[in-house]
PDB file of C-alpha atoms in Angstrom:
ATOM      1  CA  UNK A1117     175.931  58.187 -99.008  1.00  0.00           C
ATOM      2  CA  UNK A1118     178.644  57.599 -96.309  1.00  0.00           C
ATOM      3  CA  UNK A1119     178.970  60.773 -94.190  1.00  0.00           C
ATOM      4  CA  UNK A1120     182.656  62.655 -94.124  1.00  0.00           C
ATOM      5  CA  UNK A1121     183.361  61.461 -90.594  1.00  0.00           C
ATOM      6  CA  UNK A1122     182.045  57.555 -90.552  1.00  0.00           C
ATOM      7  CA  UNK A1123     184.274  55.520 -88.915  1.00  0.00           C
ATOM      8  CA  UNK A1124     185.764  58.250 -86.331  1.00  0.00           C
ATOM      9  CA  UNK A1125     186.354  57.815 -83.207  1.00  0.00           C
ATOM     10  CA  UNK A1126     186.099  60.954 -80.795  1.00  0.00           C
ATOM     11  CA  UNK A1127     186.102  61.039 -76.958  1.00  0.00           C
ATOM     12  CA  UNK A1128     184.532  63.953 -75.703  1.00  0.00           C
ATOM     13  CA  UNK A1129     186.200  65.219 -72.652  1.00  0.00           C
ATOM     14  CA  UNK A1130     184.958  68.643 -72.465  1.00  0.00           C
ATOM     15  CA  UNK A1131     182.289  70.520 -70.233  1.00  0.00           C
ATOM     16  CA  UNK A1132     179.944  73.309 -71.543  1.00  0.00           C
ATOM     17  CA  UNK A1133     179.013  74.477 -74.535  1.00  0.00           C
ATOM     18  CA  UNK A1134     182.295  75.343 -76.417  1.00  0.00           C
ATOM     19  CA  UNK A1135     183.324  71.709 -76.510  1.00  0.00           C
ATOM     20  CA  UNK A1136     179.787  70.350 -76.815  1.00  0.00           C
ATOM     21  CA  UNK A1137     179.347  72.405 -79.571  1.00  0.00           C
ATOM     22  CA  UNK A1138     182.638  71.331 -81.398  1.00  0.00           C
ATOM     23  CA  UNK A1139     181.892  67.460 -80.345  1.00  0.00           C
ATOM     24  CA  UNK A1140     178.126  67.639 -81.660  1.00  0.00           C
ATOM     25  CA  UNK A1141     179.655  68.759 -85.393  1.00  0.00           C
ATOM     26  CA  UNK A1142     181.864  66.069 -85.568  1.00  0.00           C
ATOM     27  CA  UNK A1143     178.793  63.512 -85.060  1.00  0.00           C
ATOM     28  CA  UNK A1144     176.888  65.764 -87.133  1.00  0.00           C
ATOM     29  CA  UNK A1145     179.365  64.671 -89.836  1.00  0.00           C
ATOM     30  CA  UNK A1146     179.392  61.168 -88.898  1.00  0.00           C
ATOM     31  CA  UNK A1147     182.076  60.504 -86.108  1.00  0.00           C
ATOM     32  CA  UNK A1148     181.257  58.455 -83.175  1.00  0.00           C
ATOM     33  CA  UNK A1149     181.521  60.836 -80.517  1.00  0.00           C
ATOM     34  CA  UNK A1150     181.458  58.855 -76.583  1.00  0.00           C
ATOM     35  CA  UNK A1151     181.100  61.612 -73.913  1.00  0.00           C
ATOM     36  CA  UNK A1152     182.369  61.252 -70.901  1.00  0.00           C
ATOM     37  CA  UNK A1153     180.761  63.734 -68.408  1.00  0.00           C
ATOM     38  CA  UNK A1154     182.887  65.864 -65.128  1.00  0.00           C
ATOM     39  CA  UNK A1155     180.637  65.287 -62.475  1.00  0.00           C
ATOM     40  CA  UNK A1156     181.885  68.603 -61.455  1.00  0.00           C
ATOM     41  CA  UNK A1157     180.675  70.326 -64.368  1.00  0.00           C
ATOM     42  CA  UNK A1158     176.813  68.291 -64.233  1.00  0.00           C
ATOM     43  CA  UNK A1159     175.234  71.201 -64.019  1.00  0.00           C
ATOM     44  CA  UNK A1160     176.142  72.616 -67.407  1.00  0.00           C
ATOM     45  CA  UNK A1161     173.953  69.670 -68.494  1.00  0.00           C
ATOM     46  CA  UNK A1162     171.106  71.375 -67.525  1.00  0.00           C
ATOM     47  CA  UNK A1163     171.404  73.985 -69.255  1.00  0.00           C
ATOM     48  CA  UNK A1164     168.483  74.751 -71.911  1.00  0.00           C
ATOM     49  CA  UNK A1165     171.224  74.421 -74.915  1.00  0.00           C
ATOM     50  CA  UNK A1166     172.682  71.545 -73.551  1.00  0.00           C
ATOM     51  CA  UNK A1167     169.770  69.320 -75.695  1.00  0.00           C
ATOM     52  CA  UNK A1168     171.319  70.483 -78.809  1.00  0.00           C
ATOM     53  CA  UNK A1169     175.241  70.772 -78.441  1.00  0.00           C
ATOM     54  CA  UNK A1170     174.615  66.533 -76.295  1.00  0.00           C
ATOM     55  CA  UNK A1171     172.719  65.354 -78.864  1.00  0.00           C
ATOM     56  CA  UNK A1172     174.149  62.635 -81.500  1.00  0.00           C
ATOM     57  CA  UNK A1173     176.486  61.559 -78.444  1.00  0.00           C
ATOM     58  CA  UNK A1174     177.340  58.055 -76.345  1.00  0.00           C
ATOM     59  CA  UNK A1175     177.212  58.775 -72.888  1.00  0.00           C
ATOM     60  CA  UNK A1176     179.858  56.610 -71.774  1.00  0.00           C
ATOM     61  CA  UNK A1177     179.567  54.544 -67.929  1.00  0.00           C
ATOM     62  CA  UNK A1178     183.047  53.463 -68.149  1.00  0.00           C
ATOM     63  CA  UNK A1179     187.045  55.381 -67.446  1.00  0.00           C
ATOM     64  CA  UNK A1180     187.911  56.725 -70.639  1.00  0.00           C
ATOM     65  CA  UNK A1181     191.454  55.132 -70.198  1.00  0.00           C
ATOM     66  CA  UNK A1182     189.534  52.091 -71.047  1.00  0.00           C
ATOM     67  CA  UNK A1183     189.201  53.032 -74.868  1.00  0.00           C
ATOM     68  CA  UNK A1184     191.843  55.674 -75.323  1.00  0.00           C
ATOM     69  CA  UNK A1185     193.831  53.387 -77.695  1.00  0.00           C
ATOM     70  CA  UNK A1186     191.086  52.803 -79.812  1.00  0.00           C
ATOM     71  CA  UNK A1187     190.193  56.469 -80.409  1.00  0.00           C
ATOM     72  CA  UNK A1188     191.369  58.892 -83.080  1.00  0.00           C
ATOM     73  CA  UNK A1189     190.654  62.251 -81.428  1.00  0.00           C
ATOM     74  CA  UNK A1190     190.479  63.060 -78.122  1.00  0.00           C
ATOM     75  CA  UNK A1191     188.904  66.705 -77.366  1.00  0.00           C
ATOM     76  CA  UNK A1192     189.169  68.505 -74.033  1.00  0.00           C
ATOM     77  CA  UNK A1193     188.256  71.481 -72.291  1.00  0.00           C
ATOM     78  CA  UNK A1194     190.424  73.344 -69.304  1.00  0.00           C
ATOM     79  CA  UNK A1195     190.356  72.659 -66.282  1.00  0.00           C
ATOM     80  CA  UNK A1196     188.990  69.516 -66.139  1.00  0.00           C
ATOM     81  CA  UNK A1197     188.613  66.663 -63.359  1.00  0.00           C
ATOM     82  CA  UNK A1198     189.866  63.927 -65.486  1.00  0.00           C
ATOM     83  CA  UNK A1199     193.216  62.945 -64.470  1.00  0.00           C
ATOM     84  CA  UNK A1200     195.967  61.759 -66.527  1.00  0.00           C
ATOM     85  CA  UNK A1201     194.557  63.285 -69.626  1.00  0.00           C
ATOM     86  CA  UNK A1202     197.323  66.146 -70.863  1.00  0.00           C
ATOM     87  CA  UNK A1203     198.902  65.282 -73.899  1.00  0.00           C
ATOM     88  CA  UNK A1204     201.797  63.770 -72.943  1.00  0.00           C
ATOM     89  CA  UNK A1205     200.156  60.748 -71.188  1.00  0.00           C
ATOM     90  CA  UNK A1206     197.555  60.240 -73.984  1.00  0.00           C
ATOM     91  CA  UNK A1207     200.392  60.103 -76.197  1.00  0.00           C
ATOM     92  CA  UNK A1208     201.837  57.845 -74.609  1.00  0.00           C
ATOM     93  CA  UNK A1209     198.875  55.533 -74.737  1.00  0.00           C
ATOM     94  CA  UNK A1210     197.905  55.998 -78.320  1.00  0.00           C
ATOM     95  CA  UNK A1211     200.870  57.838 -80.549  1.00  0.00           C
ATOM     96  CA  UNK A1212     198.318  58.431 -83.189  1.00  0.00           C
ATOM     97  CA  UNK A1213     195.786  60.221 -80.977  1.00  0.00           C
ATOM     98  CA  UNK A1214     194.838  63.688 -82.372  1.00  0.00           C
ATOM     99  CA  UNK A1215     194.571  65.846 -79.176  1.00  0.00           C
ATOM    100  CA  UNK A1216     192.159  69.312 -79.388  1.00  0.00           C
ATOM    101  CA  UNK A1217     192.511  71.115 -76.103  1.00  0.00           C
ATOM    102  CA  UNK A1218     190.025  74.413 -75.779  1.00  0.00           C
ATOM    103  CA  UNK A1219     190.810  76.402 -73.128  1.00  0.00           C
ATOM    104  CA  UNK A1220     189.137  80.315 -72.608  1.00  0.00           C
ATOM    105  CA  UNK A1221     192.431  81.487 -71.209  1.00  0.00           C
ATOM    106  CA  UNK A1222     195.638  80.263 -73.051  1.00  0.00           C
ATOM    107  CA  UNK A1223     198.334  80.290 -70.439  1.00  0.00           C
ATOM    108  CA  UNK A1224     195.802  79.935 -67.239  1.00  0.00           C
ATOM    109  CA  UNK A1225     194.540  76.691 -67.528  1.00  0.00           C
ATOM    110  CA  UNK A1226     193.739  76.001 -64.255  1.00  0.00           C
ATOM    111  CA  UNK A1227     191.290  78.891 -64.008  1.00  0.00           C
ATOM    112  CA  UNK A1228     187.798  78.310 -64.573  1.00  0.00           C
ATOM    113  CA  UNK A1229     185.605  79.841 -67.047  1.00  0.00           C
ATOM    114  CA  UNK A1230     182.548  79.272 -67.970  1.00  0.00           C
ATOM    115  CA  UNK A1231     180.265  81.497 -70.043  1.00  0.00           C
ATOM    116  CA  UNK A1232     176.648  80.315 -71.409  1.00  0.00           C
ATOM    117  CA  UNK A1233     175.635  80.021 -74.930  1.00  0.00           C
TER     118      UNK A1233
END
């Protein structure tokens, strides 16, 4: 039986749990899911959740520019250090591209918050 997702492409932009966890049910249902991890966030990858909202994920060595065009969703969490990754410039590069942004406080998105699982 072919799984809902199979044959989506997500890259996983976010940091922490509210993105892993979102990310981690898309490859539950069969999306290939690449993360690509904000060295300034690492630490949220050692958290003791982290093994289950990472798991059924690519970690990917490479800029995710690189496969942008290829993808079919891009998901994001605010802030993060990736540059050049708002909608309007991943439009640009893919005009197909569904774009999920999660953010704790609509309207402050530079403001960090992060709150354990």
């Amino acid at each position: 039986m072919t799984a809902p997702l199979a044959g989506l492409r997500v890259l996983d932009l976010t940091s922490g749990p509210a993105g892993g966890l979102a990310t981690m049910i898309l490859s539950d249902f069969g999306a290939h899911v690449q993360r690509f991890p904000d060295p300034e966030y690492a630490e949220l990858s050692e958290m003791v959740s982290a093994r289950m909202w990472l798991r059924g994920k690519e970690i990917a060595h490479f800029p995710f520019h690189d496969v942008v065009h290829e993808a079919d969703v891009v998901v994001i969490t605010t802030p993060h250090g990736f540059s050049g990754c708002d909608f309007t410039s991943l439009h640009r590069m893919n005009p197909q591209l569904i774009y999920a942004e999660i953010c704790a406080l609509p309207g402050y998105p530079d403001i960090p918050v992060m709150e354990p699982v």
